[in-house]
Amino acid sequence: MVKETDLLSGEEIYDYFSDKNIDYERLDHPPVYTAEESERLVPRARGAHAKNLLVEERKTGCLFMLTVPFGVRVDLAATAAALNAGKLRFASADIMQAALGVTPGAVSMLALLNDRDGRVTLVLDQSLWEAEAVQCHPLVNTTTLIMDHDNLARFLSGISHQPKVLSVPFA
């Protein structure tokens, strides 16, 4: 049983999925730290290949997880405007660890499970929300899970992180 007060890591997330009847497919692979490494090292599989960027609003410290299709470059200024936010910058590894319990390379929508204070707003690109399935790291960068849309939606609803779905501006 997963304790609600502990940050989850690695294998513990599978207990959570089992407890909540959330289905997935699992692919194990060497560690990946960038989208480019992921392209080379993660076996080809179904589902939209996403990348995740944790950014913070400079003045307020508000955190946003931008989940976008792999291979695109996000226009942070235009994204800030679309979110009615101030200037955005990439969050530090320390902020990532404190807010989500993950390290660079392991950021994914699944890490929102550890955001129990609701500090992070998920901004999900429209194309990924409409995808039949999406690939996500389960709190580590040595595994990729493939989650069908319904399971992903149920997961996000269950952790009170309804995504802000929009066409994220690309550079």
XYZ file of C-alpha atoms in Angstrom:
171
model
C 0.000 0.000 0.000
C 1.292 3.448 -0.925
C 1.493 5.979 1.897
C -0.099 9.285 0.927
C 2.595 11.312 2.723
C 5.666 9.775 1.089
C 7.137 10.794 -2.234
C 7.090 7.871 -4.591
C 10.062 6.796 -6.624
C 10.996 4.027 -9.013
C 9.142 0.781 -8.463
C 6.624 2.213 -5.951
C 4.627 3.844 -8.707
C 3.569 0.393 -9.923
C 1.896 -0.280 -6.561
C -0.028 2.961 -7.004
C -1.142 1.934 -10.514
C -2.197 -1.469 -9.216
C -4.150 0.092 -6.329
C -5.968 2.400 -8.779
C -6.426 -0.147 -11.621
C -4.415 1.948 -14.082
C -3.129 -0.067 -17.035
C 0.099 0.536 -18.952
C 2.726 -1.168 -21.077
C 6.341 -1.106 -19.835
C 9.593 -0.711 -21.789
C 12.916 -0.887 -19.910
C 15.982 0.747 -21.495
C 19.305 2.442 -20.677
C 19.071 5.795 -18.849
C 18.085 8.757 -21.029
C 18.612 12.389 -20.072
C 17.561 14.217 -23.224
C 14.948 13.832 -25.935
C 17.749 13.013 -28.366
C 19.027 10.168 -26.173
C 15.483 8.925 -25.837
C 15.160 8.784 -29.610
C 18.278 6.594 -29.820
C 17.910 4.391 -26.742
C 14.201 3.806 -26.157
C 12.779 0.960 -28.263
C 10.217 2.036 -30.862
C 6.712 1.646 -29.540
C 3.181 2.846 -30.082
C 1.979 6.042 -28.529
C 2.954 9.663 -28.882
C 6.530 10.356 -27.883
C 6.482 13.385 -25.580
C 9.027 15.585 -23.908
C 8.463 17.411 -20.651
C 9.855 20.742 -19.547
C 9.516 22.033 -16.007
C 9.503 25.822 -16.101
C 8.867 28.489 -13.514
C 7.520 31.974 -13.702
C 10.442 34.203 -12.723
C 8.614 36.619 -10.413
C 6.128 34.309 -8.700
C 7.902 30.938 -8.793
C 4.737 29.302 -10.192
C 5.665 26.005 -11.833
C 4.396 24.671 -15.139
C 5.103 21.281 -16.670
C 5.008 21.723 -20.428
C 4.331 18.377 -22.094
C 4.788 18.628 -25.836
C 5.513 16.359 -28.802
C 9.065 15.098 -29.051
C 11.244 17.039 -31.437
C 9.626 20.467 -31.082
C 11.151 23.575 -29.593
C 8.828 25.498 -27.274
C 8.572 29.265 -27.595
C 8.683 30.178 -23.892
C 7.712 33.825 -24.417
C 4.647 32.914 -26.491
C 3.766 30.127 -24.047
C 3.942 32.569 -21.134
C 1.588 34.889 -23.008
C -0.816 32.010 -23.753
C -0.832 31.161 -20.036
C -1.213 34.812 -18.938
C 2.023 34.290 -17.010
C 5.157 36.350 -16.617
C 8.528 35.464 -18.104
C 9.313 31.734 -17.897
C 12.636 30.031 -17.245
C 13.667 26.421 -16.852
C 13.382 25.166 -13.264
C 16.538 24.035 -11.508
C 17.274 20.417 -10.604
C 16.737 21.341 -6.933
C 13.255 22.698 -7.650
C 12.486 19.627 -9.764
C 13.490 17.339 -6.897
C 11.588 19.326 -4.266
C 8.373 19.702 -6.287
C 8.213 16.346 -8.083
C 10.769 14.022 -6.482
C 12.580 13.474 -9.793
C 15.879 14.392 -11.397
C 16.531 15.849 -14.853
C 15.696 13.253 -17.476
C 12.892 11.725 -15.407
C 10.343 14.547 -15.622
C 6.997 13.351 -16.920
C 3.306 13.732 -16.238
C 3.566 10.729 -13.928
C 5.822 12.727 -11.573
C 2.784 14.870 -10.776
C 1.835 12.041 -8.433
C 4.410 13.558 -6.054
C 3.005 17.104 -6.382
C 0.600 16.725 -3.492
C 0.533 20.467 -2.795
C -0.676 21.223 -6.320
C 2.322 23.444 -6.972
C 2.740 22.384 -10.623
C 0.269 23.171 -13.406
C 0.303 20.631 -16.229
C 0.206 22.291 -19.652
C -0.466 19.561 -22.185
C -0.202 20.134 -25.901
C -3.519 19.526 -27.681
C -1.985 16.910 -30.004
C -0.873 14.769 -27.055
C -4.222 15.041 -25.297
C -5.885 13.802 -28.474
C -3.388 10.942 -28.976
C -4.594 7.378 -28.524
C -1.641 6.708 -26.183
C 1.314 8.620 -24.760
C 4.757 7.483 -23.607
C 5.829 8.603 -20.089
C 8.728 7.989 -17.694
C 7.561 6.457 -14.389
C 9.720 8.666 -12.073
C 12.932 7.185 -13.484
C 14.638 7.594 -16.833
C 15.344 3.890 -17.354
C 11.770 2.928 -18.177
C 9.057 4.213 -20.464
C 5.389 3.444 -19.929
C 2.785 3.575 -22.663
C -0.558 4.742 -21.341
C -3.767 4.844 -23.328
C -5.625 8.151 -23.201
C -8.340 6.854 -20.841
C -5.794 5.521 -18.310
C -3.785 8.750 -18.455
C -6.940 10.839 -17.988
C -8.005 8.653 -15.041
C -4.521 8.971 -13.501
C -4.498 12.787 -13.817
C -8.033 13.077 -12.460
C -7.164 10.802 -9.546
C -4.277 13.020 -8.480
C -6.266 16.255 -9.009
C -4.108 17.466 -11.909
C -6.479 18.172 -14.743
C -4.309 19.376 -17.613
C -4.522 22.812 -19.145
C -4.809 21.652 -22.763
C -3.683 24.095 -25.422
C -1.728 24.293 -28.633
C 1.625 25.091 -27.059
C 3.491 27.655 -29.185
C 6.575 26.248 -30.897
C 9.639 28.191 -31.976
